[in-house]
Short mmCIF file of C-alpha atoms in Angstrom, two decimals:
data_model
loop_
_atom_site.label_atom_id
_atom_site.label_comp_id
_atom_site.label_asym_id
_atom_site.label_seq_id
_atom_site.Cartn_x
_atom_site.Cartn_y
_atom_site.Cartn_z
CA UNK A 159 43.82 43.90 2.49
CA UNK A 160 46.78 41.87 3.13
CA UNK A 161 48.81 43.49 6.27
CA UNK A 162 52.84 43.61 4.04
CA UNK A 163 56.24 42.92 6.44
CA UNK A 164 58.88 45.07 5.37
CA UNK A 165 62.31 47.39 6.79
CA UNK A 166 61.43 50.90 6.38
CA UNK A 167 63.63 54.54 7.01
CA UNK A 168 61.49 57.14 8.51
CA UNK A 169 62.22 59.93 6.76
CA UNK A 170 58.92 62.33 8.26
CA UNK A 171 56.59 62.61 10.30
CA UNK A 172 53.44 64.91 10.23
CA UNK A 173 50.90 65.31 13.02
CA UNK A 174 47.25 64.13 12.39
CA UNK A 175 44.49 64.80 15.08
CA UNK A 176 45.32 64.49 18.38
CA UNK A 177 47.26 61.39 18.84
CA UNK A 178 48.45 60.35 15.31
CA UNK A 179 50.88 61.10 12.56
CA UNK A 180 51.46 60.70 8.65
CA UNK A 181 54.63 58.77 7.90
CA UNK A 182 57.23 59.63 4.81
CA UNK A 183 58.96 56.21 5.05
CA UNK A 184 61.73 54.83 1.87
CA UNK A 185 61.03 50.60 2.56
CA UNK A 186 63.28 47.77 1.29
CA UNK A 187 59.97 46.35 -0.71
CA UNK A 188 58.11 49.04 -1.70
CA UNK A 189 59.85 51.71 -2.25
CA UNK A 190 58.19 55.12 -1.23
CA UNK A 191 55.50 54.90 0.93
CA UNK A 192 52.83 57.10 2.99
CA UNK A 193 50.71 56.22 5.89
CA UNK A 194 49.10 57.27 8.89
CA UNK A 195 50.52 55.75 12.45
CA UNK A 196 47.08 55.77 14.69
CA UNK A 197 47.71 56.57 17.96
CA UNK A 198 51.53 56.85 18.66
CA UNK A 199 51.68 60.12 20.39
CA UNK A 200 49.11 58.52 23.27
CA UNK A 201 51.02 58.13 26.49
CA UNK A 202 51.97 54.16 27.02
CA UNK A 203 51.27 53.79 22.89
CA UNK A 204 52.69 50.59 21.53
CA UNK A 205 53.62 51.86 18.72
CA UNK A 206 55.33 54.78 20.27
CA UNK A 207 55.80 58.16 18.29
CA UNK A 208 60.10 57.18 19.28
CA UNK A 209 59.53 54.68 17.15
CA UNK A 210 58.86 56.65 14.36
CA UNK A 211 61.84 59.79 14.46
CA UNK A 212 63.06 60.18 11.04
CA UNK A 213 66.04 58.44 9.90
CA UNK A 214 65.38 55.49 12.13
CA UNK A 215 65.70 52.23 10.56
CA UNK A 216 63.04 49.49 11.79
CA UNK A 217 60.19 46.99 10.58
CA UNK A 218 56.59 47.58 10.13
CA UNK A 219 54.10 46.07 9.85
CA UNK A 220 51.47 47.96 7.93
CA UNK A 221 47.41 47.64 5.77
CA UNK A 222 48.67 49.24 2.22
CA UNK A 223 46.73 52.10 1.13
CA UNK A 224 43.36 51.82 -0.77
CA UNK A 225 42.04 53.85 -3.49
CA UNK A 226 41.48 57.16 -2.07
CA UNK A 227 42.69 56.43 1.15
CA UNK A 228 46.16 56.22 3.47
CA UNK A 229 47.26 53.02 4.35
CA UNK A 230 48.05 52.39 8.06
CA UNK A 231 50.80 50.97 10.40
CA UNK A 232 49.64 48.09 12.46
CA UNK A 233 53.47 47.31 13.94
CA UNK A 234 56.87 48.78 14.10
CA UNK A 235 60.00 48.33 15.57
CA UNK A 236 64.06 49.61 15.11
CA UNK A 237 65.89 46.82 13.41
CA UNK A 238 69.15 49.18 14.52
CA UNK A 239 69.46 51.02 17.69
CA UNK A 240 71.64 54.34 17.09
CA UNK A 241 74.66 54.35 19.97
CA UNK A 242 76.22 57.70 19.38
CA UNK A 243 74.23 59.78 16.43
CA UNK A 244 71.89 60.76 19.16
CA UNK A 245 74.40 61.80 21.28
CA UNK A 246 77.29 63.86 18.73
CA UNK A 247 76.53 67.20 17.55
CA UNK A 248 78.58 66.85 14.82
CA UNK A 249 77.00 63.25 13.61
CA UNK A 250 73.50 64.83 14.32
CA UNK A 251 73.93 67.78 11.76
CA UNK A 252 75.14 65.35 9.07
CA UNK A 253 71.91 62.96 10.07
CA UNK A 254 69.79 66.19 9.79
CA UNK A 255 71.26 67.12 6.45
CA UNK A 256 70.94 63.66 5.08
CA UNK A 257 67.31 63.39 5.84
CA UNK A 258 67.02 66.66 3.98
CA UNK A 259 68.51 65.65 1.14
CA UNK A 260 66.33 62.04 1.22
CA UNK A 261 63.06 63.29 2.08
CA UNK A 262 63.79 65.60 -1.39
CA UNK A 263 65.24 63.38 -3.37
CA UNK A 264 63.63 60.22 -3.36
CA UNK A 265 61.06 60.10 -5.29
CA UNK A 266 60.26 56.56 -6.19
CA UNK A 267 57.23 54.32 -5.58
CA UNK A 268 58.84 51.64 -6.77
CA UNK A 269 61.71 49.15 -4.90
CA UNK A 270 65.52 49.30 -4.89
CA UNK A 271 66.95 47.07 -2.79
CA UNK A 272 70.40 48.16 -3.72
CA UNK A 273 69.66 52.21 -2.83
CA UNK A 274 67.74 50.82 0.49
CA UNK A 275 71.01 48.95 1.25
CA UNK A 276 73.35 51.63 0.22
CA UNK A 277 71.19 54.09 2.87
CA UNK A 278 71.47 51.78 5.72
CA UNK A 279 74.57 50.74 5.12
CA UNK A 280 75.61 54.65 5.76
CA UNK A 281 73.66 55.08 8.35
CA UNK A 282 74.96 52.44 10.42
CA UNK A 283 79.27 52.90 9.55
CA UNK A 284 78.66 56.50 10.99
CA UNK A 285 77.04 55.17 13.94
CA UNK A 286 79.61 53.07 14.45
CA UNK A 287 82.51 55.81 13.27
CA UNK A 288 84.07 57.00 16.05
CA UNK A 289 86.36 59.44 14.29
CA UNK A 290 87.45 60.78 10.59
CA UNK A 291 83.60 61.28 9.94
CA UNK A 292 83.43 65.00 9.02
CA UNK A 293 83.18 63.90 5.04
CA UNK A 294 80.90 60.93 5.05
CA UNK A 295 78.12 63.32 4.19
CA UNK A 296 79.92 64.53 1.16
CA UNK A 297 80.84 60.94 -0.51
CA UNK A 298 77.48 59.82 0.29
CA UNK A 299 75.63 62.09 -1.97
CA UNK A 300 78.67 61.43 -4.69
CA UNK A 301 77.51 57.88 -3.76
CA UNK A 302 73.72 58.32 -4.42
CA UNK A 303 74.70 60.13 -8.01
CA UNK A 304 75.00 56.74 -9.11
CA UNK A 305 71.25 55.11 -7.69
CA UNK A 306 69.82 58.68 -8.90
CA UNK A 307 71.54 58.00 -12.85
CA UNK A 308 72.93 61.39 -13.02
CA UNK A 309 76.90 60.39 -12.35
CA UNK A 310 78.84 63.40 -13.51
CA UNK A 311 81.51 62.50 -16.39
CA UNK A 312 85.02 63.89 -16.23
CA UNK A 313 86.61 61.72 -19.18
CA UNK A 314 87.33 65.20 -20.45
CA UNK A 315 90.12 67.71 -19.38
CA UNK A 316 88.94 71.63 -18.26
CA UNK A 317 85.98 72.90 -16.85
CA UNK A 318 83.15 70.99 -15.39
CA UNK A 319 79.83 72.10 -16.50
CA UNK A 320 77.24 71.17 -13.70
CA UNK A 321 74.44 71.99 -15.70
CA UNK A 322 75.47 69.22 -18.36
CA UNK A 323 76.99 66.63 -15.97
CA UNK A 324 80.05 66.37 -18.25
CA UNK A 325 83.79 68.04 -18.16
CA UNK A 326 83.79 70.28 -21.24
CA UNK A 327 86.41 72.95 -22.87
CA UNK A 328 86.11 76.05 -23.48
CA UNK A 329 84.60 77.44 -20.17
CA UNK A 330 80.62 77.49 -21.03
CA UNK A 331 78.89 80.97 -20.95
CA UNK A 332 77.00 80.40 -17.89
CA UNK A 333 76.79 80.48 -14.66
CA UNK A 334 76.97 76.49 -13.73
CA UNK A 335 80.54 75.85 -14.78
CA UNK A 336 83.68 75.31 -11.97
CA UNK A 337 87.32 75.97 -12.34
CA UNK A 338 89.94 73.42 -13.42
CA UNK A 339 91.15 73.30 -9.87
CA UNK A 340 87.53 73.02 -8.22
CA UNK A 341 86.97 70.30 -11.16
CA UNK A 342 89.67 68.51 -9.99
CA UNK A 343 88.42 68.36 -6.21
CA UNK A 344 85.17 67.43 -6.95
CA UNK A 345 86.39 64.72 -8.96
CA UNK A 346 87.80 63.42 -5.99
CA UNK A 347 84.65 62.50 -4.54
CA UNK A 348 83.38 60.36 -7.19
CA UNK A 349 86.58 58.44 -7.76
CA UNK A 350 88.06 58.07 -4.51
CA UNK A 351 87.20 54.09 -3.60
CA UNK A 352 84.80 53.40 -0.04
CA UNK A 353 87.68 51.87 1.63
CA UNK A 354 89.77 54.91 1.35
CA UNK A 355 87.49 58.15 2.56
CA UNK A 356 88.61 58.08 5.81
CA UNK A 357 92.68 58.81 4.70
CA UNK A 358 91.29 61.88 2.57
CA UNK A 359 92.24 64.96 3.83
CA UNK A 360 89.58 67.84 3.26
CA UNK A 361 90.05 71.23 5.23
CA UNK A 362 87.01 73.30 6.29
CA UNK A 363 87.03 75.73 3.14
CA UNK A 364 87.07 72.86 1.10
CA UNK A 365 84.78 70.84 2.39
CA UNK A 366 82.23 73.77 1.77
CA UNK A 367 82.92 74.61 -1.44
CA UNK A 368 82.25 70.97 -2.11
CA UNK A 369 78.97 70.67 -0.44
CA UNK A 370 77.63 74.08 -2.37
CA UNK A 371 79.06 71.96 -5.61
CA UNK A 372 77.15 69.15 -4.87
CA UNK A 373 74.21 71.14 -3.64
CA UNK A 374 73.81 72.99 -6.91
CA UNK A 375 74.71 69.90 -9.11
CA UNK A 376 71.36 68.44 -7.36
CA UNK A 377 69.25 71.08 -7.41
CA UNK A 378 70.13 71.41 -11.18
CA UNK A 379 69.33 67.90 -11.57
CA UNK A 380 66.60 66.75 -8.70
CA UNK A 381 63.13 68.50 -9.09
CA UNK A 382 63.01 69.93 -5.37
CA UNK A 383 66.56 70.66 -4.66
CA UNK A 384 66.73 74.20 -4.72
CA UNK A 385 66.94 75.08 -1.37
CA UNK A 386 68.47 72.84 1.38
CA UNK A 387 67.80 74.72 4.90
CA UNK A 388 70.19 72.23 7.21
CA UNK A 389 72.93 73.03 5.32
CA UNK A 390 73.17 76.05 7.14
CA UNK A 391 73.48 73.79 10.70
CA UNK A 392 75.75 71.71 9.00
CA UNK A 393 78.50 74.53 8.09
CA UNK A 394 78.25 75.92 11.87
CA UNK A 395 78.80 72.40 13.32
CA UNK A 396 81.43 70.75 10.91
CA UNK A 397 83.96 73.48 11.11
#
């Protein structure tokens, strides 16, 4: 079969044999993929296992699968070189916790150029960031709402029901309903325009209380969600 160009996010890697690994990659032109990288974790590899740590952002060049089998990576490279994610504690929880939340989330075989974009794009302005980044995390899932079509609606006053998506009045009788006040911060995140996250001010507690928000709105709404373990790394580091 055809060998297909395309940019690709690692989002995981999996050991296979002795030298080789399964790759979880999200590609501008085909969505989703799955394939096994032959040889990477030989010493002097080509194609070396570096190459392939998750979040990267490169090129491959890979065989698509055929029926009943993996496809395989012929080529890769980074198409952006990370200058101080590998080197910031606090920018390497958020990348952990972002892979987490990708690697569950995205579940589409299909392409989306604009959610591919949106992904890199993120990737790369906290890269470059060099302060004022403690948040990014938390308007970036807000952000993905949107490519995911499960945007929350508050065009009504009181309580914000996270199982329905939707601001609603009187408080429901369960558990998945948030205060007027808690309604009003999470609200926030959704309406609060790219070019102005950096000026908003969000102390430690509240910071948390919005990632557990967001955490449960996705697990009530993403098969998969229900239990996030690097959000546990995340609260120690972004304090």
């Amino acid at each position: 079969m055809m060998r297909q160009v395309t940019e690709a996010l690692i989002l995981k890697t999996t050991k296979y044999g002795d030298t080789s690994v399964i790759v979880h990659a999200y590609t501008r032109l085909f969505g989703l993929i799955t394939f096994i990288a032959r040889g990477v974790r030989k010493k002097g590899a080509k194609n070396h296992i570096a190459l392939l740590q998750p979040m990267n952002l490169t090129q491959i060049v890979f065989c698509p699968a055929k029926s009943g089998a993996l496809g395989h990576l012929s080529e890769i490279s980074l198409t952006a070189i990370y200058h101080s994610i590998p080197f910031d504690v606090k920018k390497n929880a958020i990348i952990l916790f972002i892979n987490e939340i990708l690697y569950k989330s995205l579940k589409e075989e299909q392409p989306n150029e604009t959610l591919f974009n949106c992904i890199k794009d993120f990737l790369i302005a906290l890269d470059e960031q060099k302060e004022h980044f403690s948040n990014n995390h938390l308007f970036f899932m807000a952000e993905l709402t949107r490519h995911f079509g499960i945007v929350p609606n508050f065009e009504k006053k009181g309580w914000f029901d996270l199982r329905e998506g939707v601001s609603v009045s009187p408080k429901p009788l369960h558990e998945y309903a948030i205060s007027n006040e808690e309604t009003v911060l999470f609200k926030m995140l959704f309406s609060t325009p790219a070019t102005e996250q950096e000026r908003i001010k969000i102390n430690a507690s509240e910071r948390n209380m919005l990632l557990d928000m967001l955490l449960k709105y996705y697990a009530l709404h993403i098969p998969g969600m229900e239990t996030v373990r690097s959000r546990s790394i995340l609260h120690q580091v972004l304090h």
